[in-house]
């Protein structure tokens, strides 16, 4: 069989998510040449170059130079405030783009990214890897098959007890556009809308809280945060009514006095059945009534029990990488459409706007 030409890939932002998710995942999929790395901290780009390209890639501190290179794909892995600018530049320079979540700081930026995508004819996708988890893939199929009926109530859970990201600029409201709502609420809301296949909001009511971010005895999973640098909210809640009358509740926290955290999870209630992931990531329960009896079904995602096979599914990040690279090669479709991610950004902005004004936000 003829070997495929390697796809030439460039990275903008060589921090946590580039090293923790995309670089190992793409390397695992293969068929890729790591051709360029950019970071405003040059040592980070140099380090990635050494580890993934044996020092042979080009290294930049300015993304505008990187997007001029001969590349097929640009990965945008920088803080939220530069997603739009870098993605638009890369698309207009003729590159396919994988941009990290959230798509953008606000809906206006997301629309600029969609315009650039349409103008360039290139692919744009967003890093919502939770969609590729076995429980999410199963639930999507169940929803598409009509197993839940008409889904008219959903909860998007993104609740951490004390897990404030203390590295980079996560707690900086200006650079990120917000705190837990835009950071992890975005994953849970994406999952909820995807399962409901409903992307048309009518209005939203939101509240945001800055109640714990100035405390100094933090008990935080990643060590103490700096109260002076923690300008984003520590928790946020939204009540969203969709145009078809469905309700989506969003709950997001990095710090909240709860005993049971629950993140990147949804609860769905439809006319035929309901579903939830209340037992944590990777779990799923479908509930309903049959033969006049209430039931709960728990799909078994572990097909092990064989000496040479542990039954573990592929990692979500590996499926994400393979799906995107296949789509770039014209061998499959994107699983995360940018229009869907733009609707997530639109709703998050509406929740923030309502929290600020103290009034419902009408879309
Ligand atoms: N999909 C997920 O679950 C997930 C998880 C973590 C982070 N993220 C997203 O990834 C993005 C980055 O997060 P992170 O954890 O990697 O942060 P990070 O701080 O670890 O890394 C960001 C890197 O970008 C560099 N950078 C900043 N501005 C730049 C610019 N203009 N040009 C080039 N480089 C620049 C920084 O120097 C840093 O090395 C954020 O948008 C975040 O929301 C997604």
PDB file of N, CA and C and ligand atoms in Angstrom, residues 12-18 21 38-41 44 61 63 76-83 86 100-102 127-130 167-170 176 183 187, ligand 1:
ATOM      1  N   UNK A  12       0.817  26.421  18.189  1.00  0.00           N
ATOM      2  CA  UNK A  12       0.948  27.734  18.823  1.00  0.00           C
ATOM      3  C   UNK A  12       0.499  27.556  20.267  1.00  0.00           C
ATOM      4  N   UNK A  13       1.429  27.760  21.197  1.00  0.00           N
ATOM      5  CA  UNK A  13       1.167  27.489  22.605  1.00  0.00           C
ATOM      6  C   UNK A  13       1.677  26.097  22.934  1.00  0.00           C
ATOM      7  N   UNK A  14       2.777  26.019  23.698  1.00  0.00           N
ATOM      8  CA  UNK A  14       3.375  24.715  24.014  1.00  0.00           C
ATOM      9  C   UNK A  14       3.349  24.498  25.527  1.00  0.00           C
ATOM     10  N   UNK A  15       2.172  24.679  26.122  1.00  0.00           N
ATOM     11  CA  UNK A  15       2.024  24.528  27.569  1.00  0.00           C
ATOM     12  C   UNK A  15       1.314  23.242  27.920  1.00  0.00           C
ATOM     13  N   UNK A  16       0.432  23.343  28.923  1.00  0.00           N
ATOM     14  CA  UNK A  16      -0.215  22.172  29.515  1.00  0.00           C
ATOM     15  C   UNK A  16      -0.978  21.307  28.525  1.00  0.00           C
ATOM     16  N   UNK A  17      -1.903  21.893  27.792  1.00  0.00           N
ATOM     17  CA  UNK A  17      -2.782  21.067  26.953  1.00  0.00           C
ATOM     18  C   UNK A  17      -2.047  20.542  25.711  1.00  0.00           C
ATOM     19  N   UNK A  18      -1.081  21.312  25.211  1.00  0.00           N
ATOM     20  CA  UNK A  18      -0.298  20.839  24.068  1.00  0.00           C
ATOM     21  C   UNK A  18       0.474  19.587  24.482  1.00  0.00           C
ATOM     22  N   UNK A  21      -2.126  16.669  26.130  1.00  0.00           N
ATOM     23  CA  UNK A  21      -3.117  16.010  25.276  1.00  0.00           C
ATOM     24  C   UNK A  21      -2.649  15.862  23.831  1.00  0.00           C
ATOM     25  N   UNK A  38       5.516  27.285  18.302  1.00  0.00           N
ATOM     26  CA  UNK A  38       5.579  28.692  18.683  1.00  0.00           C
ATOM     27  C   UNK A  38       5.115  28.837  20.119  1.00  0.00           C
ATOM     28  N   UNK A  39       5.850  29.606  20.889  1.00  0.00           N
ATOM     29  CA  UNK A  39       5.393  29.982  22.239  1.00  0.00           C
ATOM     30  C   UNK A  39       6.067  31.307  22.569  1.00  0.00           C
ATOM     31  N   UNK A  40       5.327  32.161  23.290  1.00  0.00           N
ATOM     32  CA  UNK A  40       5.945  33.429  23.685  1.00  0.00           C
ATOM     33  C   UNK A  40       7.066  33.188  24.700  1.00  0.00           C
ATOM     34  N   UNK A  41       7.054  32.013  25.328  1.00  0.00           N
ATOM     35  CA  UNK A  41       8.198  31.603  26.157  1.00  0.00           C
ATOM     36  C   UNK A  41       9.013  30.638  25.288  1.00  0.00           C
ATOM     37  N   UNK A  44       9.770  26.855  25.916  1.00  0.00           N
ATOM     38  CA  UNK A  44       8.696  25.849  25.814  1.00  0.00           C
ATOM     39  C   UNK A  44       8.595  25.303  24.391  1.00  0.00           C
ATOM     40  N   UNK A  61       8.479  32.714  18.225  1.00  0.00           N
ATOM     41  CA  UNK A  61       7.793  33.314  19.378  1.00  0.00           C
ATOM     42  C   UNK A  61       6.591  34.133  18.903  1.00  0.00           C
ATOM     43  N   UNK A  63       3.258  33.983  16.441  1.00  0.00           N
ATOM     44  CA  UNK A  63       2.439  33.038  15.655  1.00  0.00           C
ATOM     45  C   UNK A  63       2.275  33.487  14.200  1.00  0.00           C
ATOM     46  N   UNK A  76      -4.095  25.428  18.001  1.00  0.00           N
ATOM     47  CA  UNK A  76      -4.096  26.654  18.803  1.00  0.00           C
ATOM     48  C   UNK A  76      -4.303  26.259  20.265  1.00  0.00           C
ATOM     49  N   UNK A  77      -3.237  26.369  21.052  1.00  0.00           N
ATOM     50  CA  UNK A  77      -3.237  25.889  22.441  1.00  0.00           C
ATOM     51  C   UNK A  77      -2.783  26.994  23.389  1.00  0.00           C
ATOM     52  N   UNK A  78      -3.255  28.183  23.143  1.00  0.00           N
ATOM     53  CA  UNK A  78      -2.905  29.346  23.952  1.00  0.00           C
ATOM     54  C   UNK A  78      -4.082  29.706  24.860  1.00  0.00           C
ATOM     55  N   UNK A  79      -3.887  30.649  25.800  1.00  0.00           N
ATOM     56  CA  UNK A  79      -5.030  31.084  26.617  1.00  0.00           C
ATOM     57  C   UNK A  79      -6.180  31.633  25.752  1.00  0.00           C
ATOM     58  N   UNK A  80      -7.368  31.685  26.358  1.00  0.00           N
ATOM     59  CA  UNK A  80      -8.595  31.972  25.601  1.00  0.00           C
ATOM     60  C   UNK A  80      -8.566  33.285  24.824  1.00  0.00           C
ATOM     61  N   UNK A  81      -7.864  34.298  25.363  1.00  0.00           N
ATOM     62  CA  UNK A  81      -7.955  35.619  24.718  1.00  0.00           C
ATOM     63  C   UNK A  81      -7.249  35.691  23.367  1.00  0.00           C
ATOM     64  N   UNK A  82      -6.493  34.634  23.009  1.00  0.00           N
ATOM     65  CA  UNK A  82      -5.852  34.683  21.684  1.00  0.00           C
ATOM     66  C   UNK A  82      -6.382  33.607  20.731  1.00  0.00           C
ATOM     67  N   UNK A  83      -7.381  32.830  21.145  1.00  0.00           N
ATOM     68  CA  UNK A  83      -7.901  31.780  20.261  1.00  0.00           C
ATOM     69  C   UNK A  83      -8.391  32.357  18.938  1.00  0.00           C
ATOM     70  N   UNK A  86      -5.510  34.015  16.566  1.00  0.00           N
ATOM     71  CA  UNK A  86      -4.576  33.045  15.980  1.00  0.00           C
ATOM     72  C   UNK A  86      -5.309  32.117  15.005  1.00  0.00           C
ATOM     73  N   UNK A 100      -8.224  24.946  20.859  1.00  0.00           N
ATOM     74  CA  UNK A 100      -8.660  24.441  22.167  1.00  0.00           C
ATOM     75  C   UNK A 100      -9.953  25.115  22.620  1.00  0.00           C
ATOM     76  N   UNK A 101     -10.634  24.459  23.544  1.00  0.00           N
ATOM     77  CA  UNK A 101     -11.842  25.013  24.131  1.00  0.00           C
ATOM     78  C   UNK A 101     -11.472  26.073  25.165  1.00  0.00           C
ATOM     79  N   UNK A 102     -12.341  26.999  25.475  1.00  0.00           N
ATOM     80  CA  UNK A 102     -13.562  27.334  24.749  1.00  0.00           C
ATOM     81  C   UNK A 102     -13.188  27.952  23.409  1.00  0.00           C
ATOM     82  N   UNK A 127     -11.477  21.583  20.737  1.00  0.00           N
ATOM     83  CA  UNK A 127     -11.003  20.452  21.554  1.00  0.00           C
ATOM     84  C   UNK A 127     -11.938  19.963  22.645  1.00  0.00           C
ATOM     85  N   UNK A 128     -13.138  19.576  22.259  1.00  0.00           N
ATOM     86  CA  UNK A 128     -14.091  19.005  23.222  1.00  0.00           C
ATOM     87  C   UNK A 128     -13.911  17.490  23.284  1.00  0.00           C
ATOM     88  N   UNK A 129     -12.817  17.035  23.922  1.00  0.00           N
ATOM     89  CA  UNK A 129     -12.496  15.599  23.902  1.00  0.00           C
ATOM     90  C   UNK A 129     -13.494  14.746  24.681  1.00  0.00           C
ATOM     91  N   UNK A 130     -14.267  15.367  25.588  1.00  0.00           N
ATOM     92  CA  UNK A 130     -15.212  14.552  26.373  1.00  0.00           C
ATOM     93  C   UNK A 130     -16.279  13.877  25.511  1.00  0.00           C
ATOM     94  N   UNK A 167      -1.866  27.350  37.400  1.00  0.00           N
ATOM     95  CA  UNK A 167      -0.792  27.664  36.459  1.00  0.00           C
ATOM     96  C   UNK A 167      -1.323  28.610  35.372  1.00  0.00           C
ATOM     97  N   UNK A 168      -0.388  29.146  34.587  1.00  0.00           N
ATOM     98  CA  UNK A 168      -0.796  29.987  33.454  1.00  0.00           C
ATOM     99  C   UNK A 168      -1.655  31.164  33.906  1.00  0.00           C
ATOM    100  N   UNK A 169      -2.704  31.462  33.126  1.00  0.00           N
ATOM    101  CA  UNK A 169      -3.507  32.660  33.395  1.00  0.00           C
ATOM    102  C   UNK A 169      -4.971  32.300  33.672  1.00  0.00           C
ATOM    103  N   UNK A 170      -5.219  31.054  34.105  1.00  0.00           N
ATOM    104  CA  UNK A 170      -6.599  30.573  34.252  1.00  0.00           C
ATOM    105  C   UNK A 170      -7.462  31.455  35.154  1.00  0.00           C
ATOM    106  N   UNK A 176      -8.859  35.159  30.220  1.00  0.00           N
ATOM    107  CA  UNK A 176      -9.614  33.926  29.970  1.00  0.00           C
ATOM    108  C   UNK A 176     -11.087  34.198  29.654  1.00  0.00           C
ATOM    109  N   UNK A 183     -14.337  27.878  31.527  1.00  0.00           N
ATOM    110  CA  UNK A 183     -13.240  26.903  31.478  1.00  0.00           C
ATOM    111  C   UNK A 183     -13.747  25.459  31.459  1.00  0.00           C
ATOM    112  N   UNK A 187     -17.259  22.473  28.672  1.00  0.00           N
ATOM    113  CA  UNK A 187     -17.265  21.045  28.328  1.00  0.00           C
ATOM    114  C   UNK A 187     -18.653  20.442  28.598  1.00  0.00           C
TER     115      UNK A 187
HETATM  116  N1  LIG B   1      -9.574  20.355  26.417  1.00  0.00           N
HETATM  117  C1  LIG B   1      -9.317  20.472  27.712  1.00  0.00           C
HETATM  118  O1  LIG B   1      -9.843  19.730  28.549  1.00  0.00           O
HETATM  119  C2  LIG B   1      -8.364  21.540  28.163  1.00  0.00           C
HETATM  120  C3  LIG B   1      -7.607  21.373  29.334  1.00  0.00           C
HETATM  121  C4  LIG B   1      -6.711  22.375  29.699  1.00  0.00           C
HETATM  122  C5  LIG B   1      -6.614  23.535  28.935  1.00  0.00           C
HETATM  123  N2  LIG B   1      -7.392  23.686  27.821  1.00  0.00           N
HETATM  124  C6  LIG B   1      -7.350  24.930  27.030  1.00  0.00           C
HETATM  125  O2  LIG B   1      -6.077  25.058  26.417  1.00  0.00           O
HETATM  126  C7  LIG B   1      -5.677  26.433  26.394  1.00  0.00           C
HETATM  127  C8  LIG B   1      -4.293  26.532  27.029  1.00  0.00           C
HETATM  128  O3  LIG B   1      -4.336  26.006  28.331  1.00  0.00           O
HETATM  129  P1  LIG B   1      -3.030  25.350  29.008  1.00  0.00           P
HETATM  130  O4  LIG B   1      -3.488  24.599  30.191  1.00  0.00           O
HETATM  131  O5  LIG B   1      -2.227  24.655  27.987  1.00  0.00           O
HETATM  132  O6  LIG B   1      -2.291  26.673  29.482  1.00  0.00           O
HETATM  133  P2  LIG B   1      -0.737  26.862  29.695  1.00  0.00           P
HETATM  134  O7  LIG B   1      -0.583  28.173  30.385  1.00  0.00           O
HETATM  135  O8  LIG B   1      -0.153  25.653  30.321  1.00  0.00           O
HETATM  136  O9  LIG B   1      -0.152  26.955  28.199  1.00  0.00           O
HETATM  137  C9  LIG B   1      -0.429  28.007  27.334  1.00  0.00           C
HETATM  138  C10 LIG B   1       0.850  28.322  26.570  1.00  0.00           C
HETATM  139  O10 LIG B   1       0.563  29.306  25.580  1.00  0.00           O
HETATM  140  C11 LIG B   1       1.662  30.231  25.545  1.00  0.00           C
HETATM  141  N3  LIG B   1       1.148  31.476  24.951  1.00  0.00           N
HETATM  142  C12 LIG B   1       0.372  32.421  25.504  1.00  0.00           C
HETATM  143  N4  LIG B   1       0.047  33.360  24.605  1.00  0.00           N
HETATM  144  C13 LIG B   1       0.656  33.008  23.436  1.00  0.00           C
HETATM  145  C14 LIG B   1       0.709  33.580  22.135  1.00  0.00           C
HETATM  146  N5  LIG B   1       0.062  34.701  21.858  1.00  0.00           N
HETATM  147  N6  LIG B   1       1.446  32.957  21.197  1.00  0.00           N
HETATM  148  C15 LIG B   1       2.119  31.812  21.485  1.00  0.00           C
HETATM  149  N7  LIG B   1       2.094  31.219  22.694  1.00  0.00           N
HETATM  150  C16 LIG B   1       1.370  31.804  23.656  1.00  0.00           C
HETATM  151  C17 LIG B   1       2.095  30.345  26.995  1.00  0.00           C
HETATM  152  O11 LIG B   1       3.390  30.854  27.124  1.00  0.00           O
HETATM  153  C18 LIG B   1       1.961  28.890  27.453  1.00  0.00           C
HETATM  154  O12 LIG B   1       3.141  28.162  27.261  1.00  0.00           O
HETATM  155  C19 LIG B   1      -6.758  27.212  27.135  1.00  0.00           C
HETATM  156  O13 LIG B   1      -7.614  27.814  26.214  1.00  0.00           O
HETATM  157  C20 LIG B   1      -7.528  26.157  27.919  1.00  0.00           C
HETATM  158  O14 LIG B   1      -8.902  26.447  28.081  1.00  0.00           O
HETATM  159  C21 LIG B   1      -8.229  22.696  27.414  1.00  0.00           C
END
